[in-house]
C-alpha atoms as a printed R data frame, in Angstrom:
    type eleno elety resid chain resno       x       y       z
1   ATOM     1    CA   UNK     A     1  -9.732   1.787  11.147
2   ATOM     2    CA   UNK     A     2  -8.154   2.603   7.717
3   ATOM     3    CA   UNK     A     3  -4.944   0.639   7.295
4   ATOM     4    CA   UNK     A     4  -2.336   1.892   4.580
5   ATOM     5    CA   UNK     A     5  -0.631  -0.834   2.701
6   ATOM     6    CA   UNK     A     6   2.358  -0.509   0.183
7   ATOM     7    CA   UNK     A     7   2.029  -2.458  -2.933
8   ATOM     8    CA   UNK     A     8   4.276  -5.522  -3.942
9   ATOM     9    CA   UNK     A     9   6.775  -5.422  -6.973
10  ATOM    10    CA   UNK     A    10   5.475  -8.978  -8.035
11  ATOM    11    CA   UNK     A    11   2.199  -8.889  -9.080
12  ATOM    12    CA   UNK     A    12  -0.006 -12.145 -10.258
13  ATOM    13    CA   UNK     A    13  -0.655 -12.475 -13.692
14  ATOM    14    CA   UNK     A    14  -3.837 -10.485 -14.758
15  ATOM    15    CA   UNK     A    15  -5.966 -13.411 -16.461
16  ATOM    16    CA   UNK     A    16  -9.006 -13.348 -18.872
17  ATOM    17    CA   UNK     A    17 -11.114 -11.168 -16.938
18  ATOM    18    CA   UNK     A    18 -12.707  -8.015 -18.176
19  ATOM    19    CA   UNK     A    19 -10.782  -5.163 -18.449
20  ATOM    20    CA   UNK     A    20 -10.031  -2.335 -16.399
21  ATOM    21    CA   UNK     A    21 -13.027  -0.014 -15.468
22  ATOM    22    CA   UNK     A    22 -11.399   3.008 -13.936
23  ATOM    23    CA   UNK     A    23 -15.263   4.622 -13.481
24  ATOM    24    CA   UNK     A    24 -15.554   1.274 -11.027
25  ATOM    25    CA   UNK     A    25 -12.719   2.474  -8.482
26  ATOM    26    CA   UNK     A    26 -12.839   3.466  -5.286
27  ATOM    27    CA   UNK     A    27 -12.162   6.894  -4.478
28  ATOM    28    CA   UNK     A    28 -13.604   8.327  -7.347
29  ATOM    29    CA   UNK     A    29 -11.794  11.804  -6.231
30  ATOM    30    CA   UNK     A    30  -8.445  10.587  -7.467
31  ATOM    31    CA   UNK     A    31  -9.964   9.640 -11.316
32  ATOM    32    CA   UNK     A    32  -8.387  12.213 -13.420
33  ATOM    33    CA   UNK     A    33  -5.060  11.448 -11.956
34  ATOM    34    CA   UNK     A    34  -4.950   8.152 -11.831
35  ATOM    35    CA   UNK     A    35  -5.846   8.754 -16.612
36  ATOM    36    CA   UNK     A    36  -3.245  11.293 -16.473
37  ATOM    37    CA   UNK     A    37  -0.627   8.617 -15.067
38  ATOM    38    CA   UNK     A    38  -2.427   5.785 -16.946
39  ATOM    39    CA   UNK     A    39  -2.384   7.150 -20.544
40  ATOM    40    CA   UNK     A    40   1.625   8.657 -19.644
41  ATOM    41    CA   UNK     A    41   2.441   4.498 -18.822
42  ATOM    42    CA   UNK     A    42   1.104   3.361 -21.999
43  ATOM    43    CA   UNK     A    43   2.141   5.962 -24.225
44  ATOM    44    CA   UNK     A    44   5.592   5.606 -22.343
45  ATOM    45    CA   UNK     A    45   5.120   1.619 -22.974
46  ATOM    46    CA   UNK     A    46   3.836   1.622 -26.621
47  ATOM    47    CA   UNK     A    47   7.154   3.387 -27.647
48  ATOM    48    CA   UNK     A    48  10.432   2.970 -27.440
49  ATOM    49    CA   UNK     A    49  10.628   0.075 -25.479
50  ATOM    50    CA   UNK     A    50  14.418   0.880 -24.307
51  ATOM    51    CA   UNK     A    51  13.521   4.164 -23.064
52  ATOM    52    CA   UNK     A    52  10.188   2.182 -20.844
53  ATOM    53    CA   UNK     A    53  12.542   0.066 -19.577
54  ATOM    54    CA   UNK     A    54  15.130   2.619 -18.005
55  ATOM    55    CA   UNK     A    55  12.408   5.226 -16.752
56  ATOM    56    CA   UNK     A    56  10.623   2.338 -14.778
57  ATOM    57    CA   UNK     A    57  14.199   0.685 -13.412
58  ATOM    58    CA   UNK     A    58  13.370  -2.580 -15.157
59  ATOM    59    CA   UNK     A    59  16.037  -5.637 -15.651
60  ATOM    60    CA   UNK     A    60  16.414  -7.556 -19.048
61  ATOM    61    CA   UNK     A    61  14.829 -10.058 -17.463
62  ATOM    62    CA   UNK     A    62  11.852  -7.726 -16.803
63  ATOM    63    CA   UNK     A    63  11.306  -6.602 -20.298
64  ATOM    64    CA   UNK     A    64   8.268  -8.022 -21.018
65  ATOM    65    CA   UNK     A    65   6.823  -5.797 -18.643
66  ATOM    66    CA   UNK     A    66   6.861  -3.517 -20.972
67  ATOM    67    CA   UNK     A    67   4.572  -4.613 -23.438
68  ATOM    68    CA   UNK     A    68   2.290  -5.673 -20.019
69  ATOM    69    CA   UNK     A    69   1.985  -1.768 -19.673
70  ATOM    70    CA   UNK     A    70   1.228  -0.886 -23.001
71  ATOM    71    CA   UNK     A    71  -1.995  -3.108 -23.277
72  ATOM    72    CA   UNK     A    72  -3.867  -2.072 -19.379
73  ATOM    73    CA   UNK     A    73  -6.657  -0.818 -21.113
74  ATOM    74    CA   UNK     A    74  -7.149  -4.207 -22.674
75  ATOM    75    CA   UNK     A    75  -5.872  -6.348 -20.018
76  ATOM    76    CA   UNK     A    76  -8.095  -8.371 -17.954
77  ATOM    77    CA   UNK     A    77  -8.549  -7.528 -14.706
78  ATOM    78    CA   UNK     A    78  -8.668  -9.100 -10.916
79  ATOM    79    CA   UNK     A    79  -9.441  -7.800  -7.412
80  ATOM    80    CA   UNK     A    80  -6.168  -5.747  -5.948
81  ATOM    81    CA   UNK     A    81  -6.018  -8.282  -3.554
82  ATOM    82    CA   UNK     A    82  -5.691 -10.521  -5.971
83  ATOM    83    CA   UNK     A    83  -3.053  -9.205  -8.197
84  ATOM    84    CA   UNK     A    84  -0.465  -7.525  -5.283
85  ATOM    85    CA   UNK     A    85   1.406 -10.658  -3.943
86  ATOM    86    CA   UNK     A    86   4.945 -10.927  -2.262
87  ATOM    87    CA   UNK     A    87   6.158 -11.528   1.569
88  ATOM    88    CA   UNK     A    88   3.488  -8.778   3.027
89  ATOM    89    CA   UNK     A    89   0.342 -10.243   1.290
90  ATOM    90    CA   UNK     A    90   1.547 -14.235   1.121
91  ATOM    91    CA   UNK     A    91   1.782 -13.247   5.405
92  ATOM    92    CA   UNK     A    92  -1.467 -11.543   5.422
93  ATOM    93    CA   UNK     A    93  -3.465 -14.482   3.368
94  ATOM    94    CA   UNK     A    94  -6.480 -12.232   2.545
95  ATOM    95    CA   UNK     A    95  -7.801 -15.568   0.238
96  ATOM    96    CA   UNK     A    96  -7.861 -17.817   3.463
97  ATOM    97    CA   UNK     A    97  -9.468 -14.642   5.845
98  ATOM    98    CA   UNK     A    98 -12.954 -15.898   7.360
99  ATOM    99    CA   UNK     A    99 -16.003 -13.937   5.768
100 ATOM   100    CA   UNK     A   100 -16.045 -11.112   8.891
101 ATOM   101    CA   UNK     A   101 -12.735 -11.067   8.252
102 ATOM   102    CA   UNK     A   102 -12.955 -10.202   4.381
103 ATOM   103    CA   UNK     A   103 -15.527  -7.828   4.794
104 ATOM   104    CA   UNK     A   104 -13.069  -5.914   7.705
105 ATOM   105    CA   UNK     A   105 -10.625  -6.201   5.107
106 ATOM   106    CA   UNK     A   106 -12.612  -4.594   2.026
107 ATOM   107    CA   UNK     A   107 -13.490  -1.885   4.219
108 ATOM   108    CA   UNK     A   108 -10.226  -0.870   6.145
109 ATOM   109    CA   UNK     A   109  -7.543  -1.965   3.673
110 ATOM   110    CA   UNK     A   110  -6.186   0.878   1.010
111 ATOM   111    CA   UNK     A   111  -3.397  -0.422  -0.868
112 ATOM   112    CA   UNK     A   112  -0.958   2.162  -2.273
113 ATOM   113    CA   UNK     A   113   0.004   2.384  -6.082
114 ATOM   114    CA   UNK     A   114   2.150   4.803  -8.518
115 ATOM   115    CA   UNK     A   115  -0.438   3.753 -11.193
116 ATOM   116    CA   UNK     A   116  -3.687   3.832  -9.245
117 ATOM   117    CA   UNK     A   117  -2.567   6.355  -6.272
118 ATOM   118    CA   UNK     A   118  -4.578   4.250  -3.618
119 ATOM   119    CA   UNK     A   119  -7.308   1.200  -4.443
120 ATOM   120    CA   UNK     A   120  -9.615  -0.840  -2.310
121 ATOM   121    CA   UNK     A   121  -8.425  -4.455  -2.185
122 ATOM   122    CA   UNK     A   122 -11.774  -5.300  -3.925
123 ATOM   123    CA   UNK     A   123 -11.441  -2.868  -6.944
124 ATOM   124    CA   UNK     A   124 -10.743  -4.895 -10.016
125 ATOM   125    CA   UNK     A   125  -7.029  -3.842 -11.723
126 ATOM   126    CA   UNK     A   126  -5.153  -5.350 -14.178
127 ATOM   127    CA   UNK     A   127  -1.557  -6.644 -13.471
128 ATOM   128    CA   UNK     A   128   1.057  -3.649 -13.963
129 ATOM   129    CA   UNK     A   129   4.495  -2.827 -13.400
130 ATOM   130    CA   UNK     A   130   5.048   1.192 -12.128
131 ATOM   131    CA   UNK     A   131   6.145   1.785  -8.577
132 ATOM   132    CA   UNK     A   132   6.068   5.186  -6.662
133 ATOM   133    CA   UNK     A   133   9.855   6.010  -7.218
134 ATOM   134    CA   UNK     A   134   9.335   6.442 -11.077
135 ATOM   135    CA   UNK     A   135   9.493   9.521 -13.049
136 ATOM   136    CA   UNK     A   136   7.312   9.268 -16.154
137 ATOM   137    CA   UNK     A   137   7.636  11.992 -19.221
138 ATOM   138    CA   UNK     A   138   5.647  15.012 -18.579
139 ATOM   139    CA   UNK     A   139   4.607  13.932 -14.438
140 ATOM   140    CA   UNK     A   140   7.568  14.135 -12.728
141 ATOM   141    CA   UNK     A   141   8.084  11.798  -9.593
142 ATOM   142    CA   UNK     A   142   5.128   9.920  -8.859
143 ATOM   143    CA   UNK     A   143   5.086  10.436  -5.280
144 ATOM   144    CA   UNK     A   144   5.384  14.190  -5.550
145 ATOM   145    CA   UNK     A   145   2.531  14.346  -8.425
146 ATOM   146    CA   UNK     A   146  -0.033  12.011  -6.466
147 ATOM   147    CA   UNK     A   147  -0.009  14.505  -3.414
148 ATOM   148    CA   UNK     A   148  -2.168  16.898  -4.583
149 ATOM   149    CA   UNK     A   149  -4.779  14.911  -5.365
150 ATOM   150    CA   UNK     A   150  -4.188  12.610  -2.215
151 ATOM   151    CA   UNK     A   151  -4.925  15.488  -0.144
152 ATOM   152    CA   UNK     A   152  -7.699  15.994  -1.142
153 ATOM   153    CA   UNK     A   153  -9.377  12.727  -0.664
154 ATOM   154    CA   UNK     A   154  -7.540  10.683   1.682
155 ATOM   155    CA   UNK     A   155  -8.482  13.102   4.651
156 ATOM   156    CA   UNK     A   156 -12.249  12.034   3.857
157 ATOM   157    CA   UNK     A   157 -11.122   8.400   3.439
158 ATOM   158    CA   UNK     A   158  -9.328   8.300   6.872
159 ATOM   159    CA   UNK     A   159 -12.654   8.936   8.209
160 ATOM   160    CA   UNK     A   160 -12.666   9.766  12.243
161 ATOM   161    CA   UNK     A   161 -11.080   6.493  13.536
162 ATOM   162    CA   UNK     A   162  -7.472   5.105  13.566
163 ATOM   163    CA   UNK     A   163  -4.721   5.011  10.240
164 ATOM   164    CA   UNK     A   164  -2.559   2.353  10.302
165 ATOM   165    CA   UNK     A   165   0.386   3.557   8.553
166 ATOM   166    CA   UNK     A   166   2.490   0.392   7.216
167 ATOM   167    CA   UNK     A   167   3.843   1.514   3.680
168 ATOM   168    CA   UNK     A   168   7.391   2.209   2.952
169 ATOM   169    CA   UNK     A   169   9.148   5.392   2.566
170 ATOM   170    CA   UNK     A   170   8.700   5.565  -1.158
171 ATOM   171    CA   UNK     A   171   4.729   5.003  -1.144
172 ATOM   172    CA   UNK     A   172   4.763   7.562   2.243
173 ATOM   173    CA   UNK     A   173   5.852  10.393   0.116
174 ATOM   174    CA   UNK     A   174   2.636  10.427  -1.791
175 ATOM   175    CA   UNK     A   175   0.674  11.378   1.166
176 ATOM   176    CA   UNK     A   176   1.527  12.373   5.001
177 ATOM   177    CA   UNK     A   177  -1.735  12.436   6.971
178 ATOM   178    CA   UNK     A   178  -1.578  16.201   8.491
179 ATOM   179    CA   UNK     A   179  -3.502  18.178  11.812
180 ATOM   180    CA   UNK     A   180  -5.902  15.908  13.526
181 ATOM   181    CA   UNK     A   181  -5.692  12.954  11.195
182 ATOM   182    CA   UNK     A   182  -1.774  12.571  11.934
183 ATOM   183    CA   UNK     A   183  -2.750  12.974  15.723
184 ATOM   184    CA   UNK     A   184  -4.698   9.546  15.105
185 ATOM   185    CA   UNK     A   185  -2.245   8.118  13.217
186 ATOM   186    CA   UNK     A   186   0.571   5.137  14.307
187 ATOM   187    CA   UNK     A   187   3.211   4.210  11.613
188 ATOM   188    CA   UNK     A   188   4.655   1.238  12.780
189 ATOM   189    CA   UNK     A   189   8.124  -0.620  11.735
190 ATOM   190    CA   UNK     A   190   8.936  -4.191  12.494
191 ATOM   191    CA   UNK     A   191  12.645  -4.518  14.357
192 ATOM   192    CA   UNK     A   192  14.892  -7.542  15.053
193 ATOM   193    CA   UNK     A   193  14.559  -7.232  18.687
194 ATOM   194    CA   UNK     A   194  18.405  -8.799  19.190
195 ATOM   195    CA   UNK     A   195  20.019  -5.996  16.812
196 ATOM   196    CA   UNK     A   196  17.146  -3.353  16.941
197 ATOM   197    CA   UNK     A   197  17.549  -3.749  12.679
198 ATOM   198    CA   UNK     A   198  15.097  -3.211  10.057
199 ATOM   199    CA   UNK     A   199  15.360  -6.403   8.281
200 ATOM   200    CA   UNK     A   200  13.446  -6.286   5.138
201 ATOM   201    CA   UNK     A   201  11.795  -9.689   4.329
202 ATOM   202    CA   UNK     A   202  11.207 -10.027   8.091
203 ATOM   203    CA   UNK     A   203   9.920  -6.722   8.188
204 ATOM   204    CA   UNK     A   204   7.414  -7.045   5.771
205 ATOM   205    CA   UNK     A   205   6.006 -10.671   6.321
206 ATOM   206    CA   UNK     A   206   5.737  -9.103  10.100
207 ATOM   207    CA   UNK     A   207   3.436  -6.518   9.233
208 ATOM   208    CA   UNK     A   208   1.497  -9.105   6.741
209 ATOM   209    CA   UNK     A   209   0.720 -11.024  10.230
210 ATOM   210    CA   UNK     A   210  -0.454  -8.018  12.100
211 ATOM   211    CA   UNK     A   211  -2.711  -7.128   9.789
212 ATOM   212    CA   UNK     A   212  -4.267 -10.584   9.472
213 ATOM   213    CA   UNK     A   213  -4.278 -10.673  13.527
214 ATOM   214    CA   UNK     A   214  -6.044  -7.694  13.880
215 ATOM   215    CA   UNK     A   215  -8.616  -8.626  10.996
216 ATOM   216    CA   UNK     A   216  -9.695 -12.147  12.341
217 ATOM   217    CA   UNK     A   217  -9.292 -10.909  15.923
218 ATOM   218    CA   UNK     A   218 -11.905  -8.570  15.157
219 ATOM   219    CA   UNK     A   219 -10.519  -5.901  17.117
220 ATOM   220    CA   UNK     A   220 -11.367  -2.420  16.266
221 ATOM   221    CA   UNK     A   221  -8.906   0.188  18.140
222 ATOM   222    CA   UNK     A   222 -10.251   3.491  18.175
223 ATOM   223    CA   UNK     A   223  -6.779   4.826  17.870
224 ATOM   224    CA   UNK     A   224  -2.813   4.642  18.303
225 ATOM   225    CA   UNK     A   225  -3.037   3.998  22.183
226 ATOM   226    CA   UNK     A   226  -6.005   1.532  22.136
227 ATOM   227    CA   UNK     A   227  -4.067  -0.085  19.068
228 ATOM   228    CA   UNK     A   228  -0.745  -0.926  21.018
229 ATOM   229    CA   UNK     A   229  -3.299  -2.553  23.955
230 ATOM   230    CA   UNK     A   230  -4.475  -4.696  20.977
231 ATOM   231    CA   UNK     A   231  -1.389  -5.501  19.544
232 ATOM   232    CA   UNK     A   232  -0.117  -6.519  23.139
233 ATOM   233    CA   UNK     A   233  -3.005  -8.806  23.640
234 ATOM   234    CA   UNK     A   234  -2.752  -9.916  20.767
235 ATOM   235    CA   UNK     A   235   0.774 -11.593  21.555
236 ATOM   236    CA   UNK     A   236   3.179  -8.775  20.245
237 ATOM   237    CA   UNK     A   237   6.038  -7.151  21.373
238 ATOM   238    CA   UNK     A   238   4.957  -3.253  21.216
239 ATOM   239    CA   UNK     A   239   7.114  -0.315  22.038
240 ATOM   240    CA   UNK     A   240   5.264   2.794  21.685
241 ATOM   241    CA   UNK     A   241   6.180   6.621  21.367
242 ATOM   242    CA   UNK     A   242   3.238   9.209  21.374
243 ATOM   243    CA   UNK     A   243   4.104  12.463  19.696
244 ATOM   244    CA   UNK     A   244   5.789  14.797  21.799
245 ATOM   245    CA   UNK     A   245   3.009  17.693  20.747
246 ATOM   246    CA   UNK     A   246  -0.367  17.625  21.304
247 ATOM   247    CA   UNK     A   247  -1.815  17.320  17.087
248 ATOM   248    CA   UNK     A   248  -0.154  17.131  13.809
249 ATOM   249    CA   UNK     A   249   2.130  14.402  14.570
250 ATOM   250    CA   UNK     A   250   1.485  10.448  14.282
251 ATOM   251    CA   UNK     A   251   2.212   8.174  16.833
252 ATOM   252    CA   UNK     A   252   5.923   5.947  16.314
253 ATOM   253    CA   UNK     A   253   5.094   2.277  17.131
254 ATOM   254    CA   UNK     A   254   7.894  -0.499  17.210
255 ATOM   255    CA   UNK     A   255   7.179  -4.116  17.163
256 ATOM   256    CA   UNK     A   256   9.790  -6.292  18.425
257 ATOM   257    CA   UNK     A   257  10.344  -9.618  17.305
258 ATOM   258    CA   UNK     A   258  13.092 -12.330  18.303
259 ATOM   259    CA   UNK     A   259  13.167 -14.891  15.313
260 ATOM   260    CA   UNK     A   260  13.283 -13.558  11.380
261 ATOM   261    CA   UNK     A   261  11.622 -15.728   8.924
């Protein structure tokens, strides 16, 4: 099972560790992109620190996230697992996971980035601020620029077994799994089951739980119709709609869930 995570916008503090070793990452295939996008951030960062600030969205309040960009090569560095917090990885409390559990999780986990393109919640990254929605000098949109170089290594990375699909939109648009990986696929969203809403906070802390579940359960669906029976037994709520064609399209899965919190 390969489960696709989105990033969080806060991000823990990157510590005295050493520095960022980008020949250490997973995925090795997605290397020269993931420079490219690196040296645009901190040439972007070292700069005019005005302009930084309005090409990545940032707040006044944010602006010492600037100068955090400009020194990643020097910054010290921490597991990705480590470093992404927020509702979605407070929920799935990979620090508190059992051993099995952690070693499920370094293997199925792939955590989304603008900076990185996808990482391994084990690789070691320093603290950064750059979602998938930015357009940097010279690159474009991230999300159109990493999906090249996603397809070409993320069909190999989704192996033969289930994707778990869980990112947002923004972090979707870098790669759509396509023919016979999409056919294996379930994207899932987490709805107020009184209102049938999206509600954000809820949404995401929800799909931090399943995650965990699945991990300590131990349970290892072979794909989207084996992964709603495990849900299900699992205690959730689980409406399921396979694709309509036979290939090329993932499976829609709704979880249902009465009280938000």
């Amino acid at each position: 099972m390969l489960v696709l995570l989105p990033p969080s916008e806060g991000k823990a503090s990157s510590g005295r560790g050493a520095p960022l070793k980008p020949e250490a990452l997973s995925l090795p295939g997605l290397a020269s992109a993931r420079e490219t996008v690196l040296g645009e951030l901190v040439e972007l960062c070292a700069g005019d620190e005005e302009k930084a600030r309005e090409v990545l969205g940032l707040s006044e309040g944010l602006r010492g996230e600037v100068a955090k960009n400009a020194g990643l090569r020097e910054a010290g560095a921490r597991p990705a697992g480590e470093v992404y917090t927020g509702v979605l990885y407070d929920a799935l409390g990979l620090a508190s996971l059992d051993a099995g559990a952690k070693r499920r999780a370094a293997r199925s986990l792939l955590v989304f980035s603008g900076l990185w393109g996808a990482v391994r919640v084990t690789d070691r990254i320093p603290s950064y601020r750059c979602s998938m929605g930015v357009k940097l000098p010279g690159l474009g949109a991230l999300g159109a620029f990493w999906r090249e170089p996603m397809a070409e290594v993320l069909p190999e990375v989704a192996g033969s077994g289930l994707v778990l699909d869980l990112r947002s939109a923004a972090y979707a648009t870098a790669w759509r799994p396509k023919g016979e990986v999409a056919g294996r696929t379930a994207s899932v969203r987490v709805l107020h089951a009184p209102t049938r809403k999206v509600v954000s906070h809820f949404n995401k802390a929800t799909k931090g739980r399943i995650v965990r579940s699945l991990l300590t359960s131990g349970s290892a669906p072979a794909g989207p119709a084996e992964l709603v029976e495990a849900l299900r037994d699992l205690g959730y709520v689980v409406e399921a709609a396979a694709p309509t064609r036979r290939g090329g399209q993932p499976w829609a899965l709704d979880v249902l869930v009465e009280d938000v919190h």
